[in-house]
CSV table of C-alpha atoms and ligand atoms in Angstrom, one decimal:
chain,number,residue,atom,x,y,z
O,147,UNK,CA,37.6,-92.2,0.0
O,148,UNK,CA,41.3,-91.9,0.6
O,149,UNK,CA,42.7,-93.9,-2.9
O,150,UNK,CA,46.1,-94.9,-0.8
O,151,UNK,CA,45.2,-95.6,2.4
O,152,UNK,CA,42.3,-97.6,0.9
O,153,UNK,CA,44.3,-99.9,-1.4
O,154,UNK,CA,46.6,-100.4,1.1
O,155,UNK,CA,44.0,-101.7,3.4
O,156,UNK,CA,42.8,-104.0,1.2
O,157,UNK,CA,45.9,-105.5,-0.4
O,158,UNK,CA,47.0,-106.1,3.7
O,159,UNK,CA,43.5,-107.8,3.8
O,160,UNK,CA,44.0,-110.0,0.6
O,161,UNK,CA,47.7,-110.4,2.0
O,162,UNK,CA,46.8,-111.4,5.4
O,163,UNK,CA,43.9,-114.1,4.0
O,164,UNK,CA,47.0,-115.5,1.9
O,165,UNK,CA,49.1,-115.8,4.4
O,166,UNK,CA,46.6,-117.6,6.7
O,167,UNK,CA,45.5,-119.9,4.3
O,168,UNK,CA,48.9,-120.6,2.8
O,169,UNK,CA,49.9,-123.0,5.9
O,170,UNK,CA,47.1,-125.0,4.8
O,171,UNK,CA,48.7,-128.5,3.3
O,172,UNK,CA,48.1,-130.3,0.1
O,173,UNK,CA,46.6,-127.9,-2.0
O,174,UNK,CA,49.4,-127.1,-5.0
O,175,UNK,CA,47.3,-125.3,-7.2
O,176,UNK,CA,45.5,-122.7,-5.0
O,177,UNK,CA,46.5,-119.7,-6.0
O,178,UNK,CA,46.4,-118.1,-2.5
O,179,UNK,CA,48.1,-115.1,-4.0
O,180,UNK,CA,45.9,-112.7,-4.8
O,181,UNK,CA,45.6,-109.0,-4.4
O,182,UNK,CA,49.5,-109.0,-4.0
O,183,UNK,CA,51.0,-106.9,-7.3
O,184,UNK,CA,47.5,-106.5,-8.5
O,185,UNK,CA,46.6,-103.1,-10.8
O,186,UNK,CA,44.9,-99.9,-9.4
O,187,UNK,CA,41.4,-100.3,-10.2
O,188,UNK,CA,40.8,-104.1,-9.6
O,189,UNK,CA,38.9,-105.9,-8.6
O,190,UNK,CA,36.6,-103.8,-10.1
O,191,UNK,CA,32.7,-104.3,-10.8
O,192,UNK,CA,30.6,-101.9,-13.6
O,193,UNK,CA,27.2,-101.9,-14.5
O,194,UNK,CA,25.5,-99.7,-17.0
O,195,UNK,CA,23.2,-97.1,-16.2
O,196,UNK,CA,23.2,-95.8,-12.7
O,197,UNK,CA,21.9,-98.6,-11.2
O,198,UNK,CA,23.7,-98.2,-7.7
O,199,UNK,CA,21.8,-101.0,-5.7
O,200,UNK,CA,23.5,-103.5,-8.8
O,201,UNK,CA,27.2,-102.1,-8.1
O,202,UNK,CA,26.8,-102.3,-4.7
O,203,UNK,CA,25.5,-106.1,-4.1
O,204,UNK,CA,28.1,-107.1,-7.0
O,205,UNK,CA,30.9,-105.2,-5.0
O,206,UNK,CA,29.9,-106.4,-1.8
O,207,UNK,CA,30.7,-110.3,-3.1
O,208,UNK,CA,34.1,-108.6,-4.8
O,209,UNK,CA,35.1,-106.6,-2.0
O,210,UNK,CA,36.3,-110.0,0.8
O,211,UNK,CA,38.1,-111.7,-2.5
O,212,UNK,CA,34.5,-113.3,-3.9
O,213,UNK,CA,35.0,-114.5,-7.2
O,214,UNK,CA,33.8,-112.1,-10.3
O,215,UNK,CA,31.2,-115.1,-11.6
O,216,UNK,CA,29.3,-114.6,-7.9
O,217,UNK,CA,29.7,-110.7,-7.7
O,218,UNK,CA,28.1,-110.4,-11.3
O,219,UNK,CA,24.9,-112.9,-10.5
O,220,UNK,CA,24.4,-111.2,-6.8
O,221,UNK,CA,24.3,-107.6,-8.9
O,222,UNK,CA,22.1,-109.3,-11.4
O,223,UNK,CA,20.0,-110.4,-9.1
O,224,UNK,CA,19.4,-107.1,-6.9
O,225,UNK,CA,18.4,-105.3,-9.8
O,226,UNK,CA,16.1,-108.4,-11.0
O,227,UNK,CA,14.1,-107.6,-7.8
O,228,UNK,CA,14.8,-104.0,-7.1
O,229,UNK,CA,11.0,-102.5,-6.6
O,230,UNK,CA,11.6,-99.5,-8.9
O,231,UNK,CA,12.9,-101.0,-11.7
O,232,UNK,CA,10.8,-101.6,-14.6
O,233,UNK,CA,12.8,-103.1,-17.1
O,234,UNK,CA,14.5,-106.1,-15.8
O,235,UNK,CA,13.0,-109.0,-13.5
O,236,UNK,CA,9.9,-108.7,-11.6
O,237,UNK,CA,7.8,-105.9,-12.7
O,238,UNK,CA,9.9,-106.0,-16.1
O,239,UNK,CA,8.1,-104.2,-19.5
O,240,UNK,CA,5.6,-106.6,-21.0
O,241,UNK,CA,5.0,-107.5,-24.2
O,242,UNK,CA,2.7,-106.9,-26.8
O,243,UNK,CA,-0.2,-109.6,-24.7
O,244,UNK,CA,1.2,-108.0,-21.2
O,245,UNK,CA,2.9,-110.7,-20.5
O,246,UNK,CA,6.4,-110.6,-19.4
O,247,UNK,CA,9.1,-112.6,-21.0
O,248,UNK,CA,12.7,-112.0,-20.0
O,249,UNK,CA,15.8,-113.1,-20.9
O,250,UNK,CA,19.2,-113.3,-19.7
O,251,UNK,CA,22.9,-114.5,-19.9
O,252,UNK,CA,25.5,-114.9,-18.0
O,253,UNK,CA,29.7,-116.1,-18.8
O,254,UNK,CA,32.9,-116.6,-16.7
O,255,UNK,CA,36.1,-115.7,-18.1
O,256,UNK,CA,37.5,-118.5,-16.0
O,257,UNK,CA,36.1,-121.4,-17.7
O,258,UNK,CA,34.4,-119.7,-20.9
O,259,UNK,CA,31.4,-121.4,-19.7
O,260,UNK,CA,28.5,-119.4,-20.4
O,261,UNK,CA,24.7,-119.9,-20.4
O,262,UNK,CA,21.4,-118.1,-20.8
O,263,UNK,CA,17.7,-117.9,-20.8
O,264,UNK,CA,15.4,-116.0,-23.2
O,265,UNK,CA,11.5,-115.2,-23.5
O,266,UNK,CA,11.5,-117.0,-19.6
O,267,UNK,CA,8.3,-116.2,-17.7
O,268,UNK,CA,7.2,-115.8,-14.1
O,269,UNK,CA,10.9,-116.3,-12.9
O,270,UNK,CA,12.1,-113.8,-10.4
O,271,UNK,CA,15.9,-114.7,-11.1
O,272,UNK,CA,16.6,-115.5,-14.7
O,273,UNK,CA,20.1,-114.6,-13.7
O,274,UNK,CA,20.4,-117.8,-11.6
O,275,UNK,CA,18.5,-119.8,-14.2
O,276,UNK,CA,21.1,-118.8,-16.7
O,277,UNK,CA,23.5,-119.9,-14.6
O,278,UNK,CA,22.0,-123.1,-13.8
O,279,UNK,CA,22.2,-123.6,-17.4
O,280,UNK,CA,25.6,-122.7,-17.3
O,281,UNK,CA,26.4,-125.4,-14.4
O,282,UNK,CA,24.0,-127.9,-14.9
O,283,UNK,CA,23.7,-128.5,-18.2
O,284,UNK,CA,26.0,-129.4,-21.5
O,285,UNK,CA,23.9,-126.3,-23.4
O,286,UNK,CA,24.1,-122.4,-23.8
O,287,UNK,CA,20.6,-121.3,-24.4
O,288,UNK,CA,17.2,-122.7,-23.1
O,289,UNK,CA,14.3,-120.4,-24.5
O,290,UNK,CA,10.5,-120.2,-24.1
O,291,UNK,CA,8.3,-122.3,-22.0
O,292,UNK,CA,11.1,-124.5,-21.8
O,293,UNK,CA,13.0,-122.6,-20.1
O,294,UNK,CA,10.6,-121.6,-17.8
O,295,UNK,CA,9.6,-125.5,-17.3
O,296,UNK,CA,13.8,-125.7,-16.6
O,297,UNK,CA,14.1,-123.0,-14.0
O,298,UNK,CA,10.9,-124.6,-12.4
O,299,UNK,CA,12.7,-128.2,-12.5
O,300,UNK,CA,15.7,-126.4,-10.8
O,301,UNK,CA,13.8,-125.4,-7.7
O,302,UNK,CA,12.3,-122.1,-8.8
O,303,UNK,CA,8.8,-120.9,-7.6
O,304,UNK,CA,6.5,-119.7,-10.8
O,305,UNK,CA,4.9,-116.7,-10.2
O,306,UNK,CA,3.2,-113.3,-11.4
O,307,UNK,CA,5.8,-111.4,-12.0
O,308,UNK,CA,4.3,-108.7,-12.9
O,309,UNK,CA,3.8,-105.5,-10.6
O,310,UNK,CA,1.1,-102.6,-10.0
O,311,UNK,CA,3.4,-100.3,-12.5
O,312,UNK,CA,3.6,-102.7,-15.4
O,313,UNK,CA,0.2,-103.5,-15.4
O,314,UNK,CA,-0.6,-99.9,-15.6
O,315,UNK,CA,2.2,-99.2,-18.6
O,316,UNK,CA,0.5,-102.2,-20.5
O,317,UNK,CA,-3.0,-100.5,-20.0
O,318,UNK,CA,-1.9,-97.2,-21.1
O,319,UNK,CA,0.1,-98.7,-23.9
O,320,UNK,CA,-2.5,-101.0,-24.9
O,321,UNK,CA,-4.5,-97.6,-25.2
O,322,UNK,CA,-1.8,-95.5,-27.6
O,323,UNK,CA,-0.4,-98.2,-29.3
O,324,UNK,CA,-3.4,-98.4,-32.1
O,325,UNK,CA,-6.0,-95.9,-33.1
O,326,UNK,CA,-7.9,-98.7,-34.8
O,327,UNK,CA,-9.3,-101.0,-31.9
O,328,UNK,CA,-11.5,-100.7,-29.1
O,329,UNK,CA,-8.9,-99.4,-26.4
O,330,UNK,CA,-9.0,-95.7,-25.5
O,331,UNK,CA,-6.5,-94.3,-27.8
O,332,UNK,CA,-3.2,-92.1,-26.8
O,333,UNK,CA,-4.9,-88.8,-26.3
O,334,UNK,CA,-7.7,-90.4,-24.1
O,335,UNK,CA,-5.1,-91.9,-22.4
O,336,UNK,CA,-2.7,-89.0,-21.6
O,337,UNK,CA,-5.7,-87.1,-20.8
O,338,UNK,CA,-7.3,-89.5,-18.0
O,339,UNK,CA,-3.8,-89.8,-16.6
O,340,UNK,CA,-3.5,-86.0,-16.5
O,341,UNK,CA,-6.5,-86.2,-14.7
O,342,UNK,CA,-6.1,-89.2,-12.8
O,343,UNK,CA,-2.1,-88.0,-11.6
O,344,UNK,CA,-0.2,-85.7,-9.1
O,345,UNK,CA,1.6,-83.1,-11.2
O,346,UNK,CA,4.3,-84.5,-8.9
O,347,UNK,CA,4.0,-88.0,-10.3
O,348,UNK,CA,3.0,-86.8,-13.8
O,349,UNK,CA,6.8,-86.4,-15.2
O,350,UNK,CA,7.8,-89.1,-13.8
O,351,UNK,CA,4.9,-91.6,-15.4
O,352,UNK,CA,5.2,-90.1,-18.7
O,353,UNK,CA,8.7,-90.9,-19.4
O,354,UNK,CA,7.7,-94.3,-18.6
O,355,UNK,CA,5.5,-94.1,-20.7
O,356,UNK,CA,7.9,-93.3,-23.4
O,357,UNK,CA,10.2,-96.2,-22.2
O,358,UNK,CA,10.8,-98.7,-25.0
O,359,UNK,CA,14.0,-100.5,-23.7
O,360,UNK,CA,16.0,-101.1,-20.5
O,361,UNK,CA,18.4,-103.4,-19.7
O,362,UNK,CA,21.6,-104.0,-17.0
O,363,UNK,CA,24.7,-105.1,-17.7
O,364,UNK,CA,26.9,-106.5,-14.5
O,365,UNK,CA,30.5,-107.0,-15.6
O,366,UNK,CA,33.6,-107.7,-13.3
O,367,UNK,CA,37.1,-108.6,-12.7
O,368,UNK,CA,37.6,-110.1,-9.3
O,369,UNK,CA,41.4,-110.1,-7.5
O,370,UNK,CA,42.8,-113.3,-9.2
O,371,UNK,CA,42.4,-111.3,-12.2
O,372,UNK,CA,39.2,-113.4,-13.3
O,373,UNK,CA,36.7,-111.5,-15.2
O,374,UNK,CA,32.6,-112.2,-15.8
O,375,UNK,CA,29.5,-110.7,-16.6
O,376,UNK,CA,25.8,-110.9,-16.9
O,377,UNK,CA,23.0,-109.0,-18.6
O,378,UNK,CA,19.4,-109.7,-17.7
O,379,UNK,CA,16.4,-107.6,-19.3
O,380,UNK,CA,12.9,-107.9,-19.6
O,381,UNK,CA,13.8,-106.3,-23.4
O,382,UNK,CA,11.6,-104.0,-25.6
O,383,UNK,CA,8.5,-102.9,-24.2
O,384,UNK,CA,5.7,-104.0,-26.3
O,385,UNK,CA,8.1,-106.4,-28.6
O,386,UNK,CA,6.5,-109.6,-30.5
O,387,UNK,CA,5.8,-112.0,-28.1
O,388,UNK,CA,8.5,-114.9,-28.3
O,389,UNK,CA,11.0,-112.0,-29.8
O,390,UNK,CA,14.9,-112.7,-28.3
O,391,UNK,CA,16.7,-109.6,-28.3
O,392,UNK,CA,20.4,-109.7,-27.7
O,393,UNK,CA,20.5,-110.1,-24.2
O,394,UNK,CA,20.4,-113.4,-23.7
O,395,UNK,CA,22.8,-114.0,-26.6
O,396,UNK,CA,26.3,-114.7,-25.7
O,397,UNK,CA,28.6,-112.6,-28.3
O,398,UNK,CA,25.5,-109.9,-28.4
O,399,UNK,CA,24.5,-108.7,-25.3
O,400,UNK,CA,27.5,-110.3,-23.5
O,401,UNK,CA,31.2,-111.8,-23.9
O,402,UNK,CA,33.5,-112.0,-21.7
O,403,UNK,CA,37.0,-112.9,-22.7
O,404,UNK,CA,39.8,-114.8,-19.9
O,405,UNK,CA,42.9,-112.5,-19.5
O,406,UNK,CA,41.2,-109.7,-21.4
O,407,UNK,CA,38.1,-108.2,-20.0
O,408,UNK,CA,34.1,-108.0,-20.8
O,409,UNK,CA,31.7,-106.4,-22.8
O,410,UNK,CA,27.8,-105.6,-22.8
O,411,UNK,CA,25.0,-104.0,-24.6
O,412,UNK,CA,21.8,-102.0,-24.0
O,413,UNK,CA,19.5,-100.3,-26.6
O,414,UNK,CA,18.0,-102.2,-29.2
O,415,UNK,CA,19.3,-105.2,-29.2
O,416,UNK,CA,18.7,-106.2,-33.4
O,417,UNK,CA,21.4,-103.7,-34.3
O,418,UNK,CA,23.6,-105.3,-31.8
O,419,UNK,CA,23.0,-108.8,-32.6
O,420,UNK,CA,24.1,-108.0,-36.5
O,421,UNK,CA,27.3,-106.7,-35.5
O,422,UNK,CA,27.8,-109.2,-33.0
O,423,UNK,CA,27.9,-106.8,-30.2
O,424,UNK,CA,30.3,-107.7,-27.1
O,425,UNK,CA,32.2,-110.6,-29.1
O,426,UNK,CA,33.4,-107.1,-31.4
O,427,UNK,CA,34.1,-105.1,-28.4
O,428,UNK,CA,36.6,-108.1,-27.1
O,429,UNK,CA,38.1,-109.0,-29.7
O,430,UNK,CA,39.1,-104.8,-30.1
O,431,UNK,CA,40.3,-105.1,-26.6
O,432,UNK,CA,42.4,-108.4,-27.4
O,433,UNK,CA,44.1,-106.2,-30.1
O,434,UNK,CA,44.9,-103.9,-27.7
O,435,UNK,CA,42.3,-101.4,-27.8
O,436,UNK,CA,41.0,-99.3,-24.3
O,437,UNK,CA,37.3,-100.4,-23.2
O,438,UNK,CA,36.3,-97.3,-24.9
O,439,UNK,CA,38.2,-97.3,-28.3
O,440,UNK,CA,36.5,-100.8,-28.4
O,441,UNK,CA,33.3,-99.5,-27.9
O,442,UNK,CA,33.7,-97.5,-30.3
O,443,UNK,CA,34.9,-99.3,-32.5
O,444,UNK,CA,31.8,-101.3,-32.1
O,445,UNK,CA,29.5,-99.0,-32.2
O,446,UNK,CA,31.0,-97.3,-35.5
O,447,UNK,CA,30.7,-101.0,-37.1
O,448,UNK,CA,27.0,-100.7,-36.0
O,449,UNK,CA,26.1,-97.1,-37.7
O,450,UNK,CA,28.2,-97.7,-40.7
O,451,UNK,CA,27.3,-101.3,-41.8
O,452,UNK,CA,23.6,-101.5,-40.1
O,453,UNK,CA,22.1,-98.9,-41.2
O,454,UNK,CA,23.8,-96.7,-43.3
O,455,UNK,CA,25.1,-93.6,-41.0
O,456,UNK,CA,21.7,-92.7,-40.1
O,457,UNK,CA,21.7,-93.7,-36.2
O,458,UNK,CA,18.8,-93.8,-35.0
O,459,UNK,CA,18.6,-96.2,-32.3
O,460,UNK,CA,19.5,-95.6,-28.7
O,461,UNK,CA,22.3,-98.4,-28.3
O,462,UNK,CA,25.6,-98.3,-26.2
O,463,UNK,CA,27.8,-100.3,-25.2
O,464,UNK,CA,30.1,-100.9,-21.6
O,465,UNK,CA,33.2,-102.6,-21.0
O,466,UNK,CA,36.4,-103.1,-18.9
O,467,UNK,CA,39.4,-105.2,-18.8
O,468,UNK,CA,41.9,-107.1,-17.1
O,469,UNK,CA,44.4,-103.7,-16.2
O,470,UNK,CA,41.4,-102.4,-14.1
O,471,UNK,CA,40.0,-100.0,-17.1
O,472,UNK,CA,36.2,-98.9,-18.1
O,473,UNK,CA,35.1,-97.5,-20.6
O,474,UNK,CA,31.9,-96.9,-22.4
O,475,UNK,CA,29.9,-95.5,-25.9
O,476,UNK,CA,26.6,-94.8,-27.0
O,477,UNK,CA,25.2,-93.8,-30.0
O,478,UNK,CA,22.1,-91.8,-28.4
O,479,UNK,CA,24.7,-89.2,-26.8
O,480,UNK,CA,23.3,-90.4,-23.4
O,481,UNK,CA,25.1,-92.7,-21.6
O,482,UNK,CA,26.4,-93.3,-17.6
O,483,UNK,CA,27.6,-96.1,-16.2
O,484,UNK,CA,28.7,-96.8,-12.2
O,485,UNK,CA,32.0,-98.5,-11.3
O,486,UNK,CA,33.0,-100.0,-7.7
O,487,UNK,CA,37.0,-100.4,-6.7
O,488,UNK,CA,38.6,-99.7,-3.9
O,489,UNK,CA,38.2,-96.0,-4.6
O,490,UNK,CA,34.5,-96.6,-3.7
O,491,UNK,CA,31.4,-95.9,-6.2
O,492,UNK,CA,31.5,-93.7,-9.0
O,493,UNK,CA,28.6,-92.8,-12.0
O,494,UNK,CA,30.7,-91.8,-14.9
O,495,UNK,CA,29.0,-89.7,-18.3
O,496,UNK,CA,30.3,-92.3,-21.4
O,497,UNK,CA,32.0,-91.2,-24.8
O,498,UNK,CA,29.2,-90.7,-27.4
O,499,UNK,CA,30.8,-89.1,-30.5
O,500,UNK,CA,31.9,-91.2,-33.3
H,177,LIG,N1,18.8,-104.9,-25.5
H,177,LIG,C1,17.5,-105.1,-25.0
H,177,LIG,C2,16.7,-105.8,-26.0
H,177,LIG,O1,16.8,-105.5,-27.2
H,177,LIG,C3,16.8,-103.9,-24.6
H,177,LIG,C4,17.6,-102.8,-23.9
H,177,LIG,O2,18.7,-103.0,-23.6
H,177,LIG,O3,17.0,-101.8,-23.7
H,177,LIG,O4,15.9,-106.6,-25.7
């Protein structure tokens, strides 16, 4: 996409809505002028991983002038339902009894109101019941059959949530897991699915086998220079059931600071709790650091003081800020992220050397 001619039409855009709306009487605090004198790059909408139908739903609210809090929740919330995705929402990794518990969070810069949801079951949308939390509510957290009970008081339908593919990763997993009970163990398993599977589809079902995490992170800044974000995650594959990871914990998984930017985490979410995750990766860009430098810095804090230099979990962390900049860094050496401005939609490799 043409960078000038594409900025241009949307500042006229954001422009012409002010000057519309402006006439309007009696309203001395709408701040009608947005998008006039605001930095390349905004408003500007990430998510981690390459999880294009996210960016796109979040950019399609941030694209007319939607606010940041709506764009984030409508990304959330495509990936929560998105068919193929089998580690957030519907058809989510279950736990260790196949059951699957998610948990999300969700915080606007504007307000520093944030709330969340952890260990929900058989809600499609924890992103909405975080936010529900968020709005209709004095608290931050709801967890467990509670919270569940809450999203079903606020309208939601309870449902299986589960889908053909996680039924069949909790049967196969079920049979590797242990070679001490009654369940076919992992060379039965890998054997019957050779036998069982397409060498087309074969690949592709082993690696999910081998999945253990999975997450999405939906951050943005919107044109009056607002910023949000959400993360929602159906967490560690197999995990304890009742186990919070750091998703759902605001500081952890999430922050989100007014007038500075956001921050969120995938990987295994006990490292990232300890160090206090996003609420590090903030406060680094409040000092002045880039979205990457911040992740960094974060991450470093994770290797050195969690577990001693010897990284070996798969964690990484996103970010952007106020100036329209992104940044990312991973301790695995693997990590992509996709962005949506005005330039259009771009998957960018992170930084992953300390
Ligand atoms: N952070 C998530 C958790 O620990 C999992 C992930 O991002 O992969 O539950």
């Amino acid at each position: 996409m043409n960078r000038s001619v594409s900025r241009r039409g949307f500042l006229e855009k954001a422009a012409g809505a002010t000057a519309g709306v402006a006439a309007l009487k009696g309203f001395p605090n709408l701040n009608l002028n947005y998008g006039v004198g605001l930095p390349e790059g905004l408003p500007l909408v990430l998510v981690s991983g390459s999880k294009t139908w996210a960016s796109d739903a979040a950019w399609g609210v941030l694209k007319d002038g939607g606010e940041a809090l709506d764009a984030v929740h409508a990304g959330a919330m495509a990936a929560e339902v998105y068919p193929r995705d089998s580690s957030v929402g519907v058809g989510g990794s279950p736990n260790e009894d196949g059951v699957i518990q998610l948990d999300c969070s969700i915080m606007d810069g504007k307000s520093m109101q944030c709330g969340a949801v952890g260990c929900i079951e058989g809600i499609e949308h924890p992103s909405t019941a975080a936010r529900q939390v968020m709005e209709w509510t004095d608290h931050c957290m709801i967890v467990g059959p509670y919270a569940t009970e809450f999203a079903r008081k606020m309208g939601h339908t309870v449902t299986d949530i589960s889908s053909e593919g996680s039924r069949d990763w909790y049967r196969r997993w079920i049979g590797r897991h242990s070679d001490s009970d009654d369940w076919f163990n992992a060379a039965e398993s890998a054997a019957k699915m050779k036998r069982e599977l397409p060498p087309s589809e074969l690949g592709r079902r082993q690696r999910e086998l081998e999945r253990n995490h999975g997450t999405i992170n939906v951050l943005a800044v919107d044109v009056r220079r607002d910023v949000a974000g959400c993360t929602t995650t159906s967490g560690l594959s197999g995990k304890i059931p009742g186990r919070c990871g750091d998703s759902p914990i605001i500081g952890a998984g999430l922050y989100v600071l007014r007038d500075v930017g956001a921050a969120g985490f995938t990987g295994r979410g006990e490292e990232v709790i300890r160090v206090c995750g996003s609420f590090t990766v903030c406060e680094q860009m409040r000092r002045g650091l880039s979205p990457t430098e911040a992740s960094r810095e974060a991450i470093r804090r994770m290797v050195d003081e969690t577990n001693e230099g010897n990284a070996n979990f798969s964690d990484n962390a996103v970010a952007i800020n106020v100036k329209g900049e992104h940044g990312s860094f991973t301790v695995s050496g693997r990590s992509r992220y996709t962005i949506h401005n005005t330039d259009g939609r771009q998957t960018i490799q992170g930084e992953a050397r300390l």
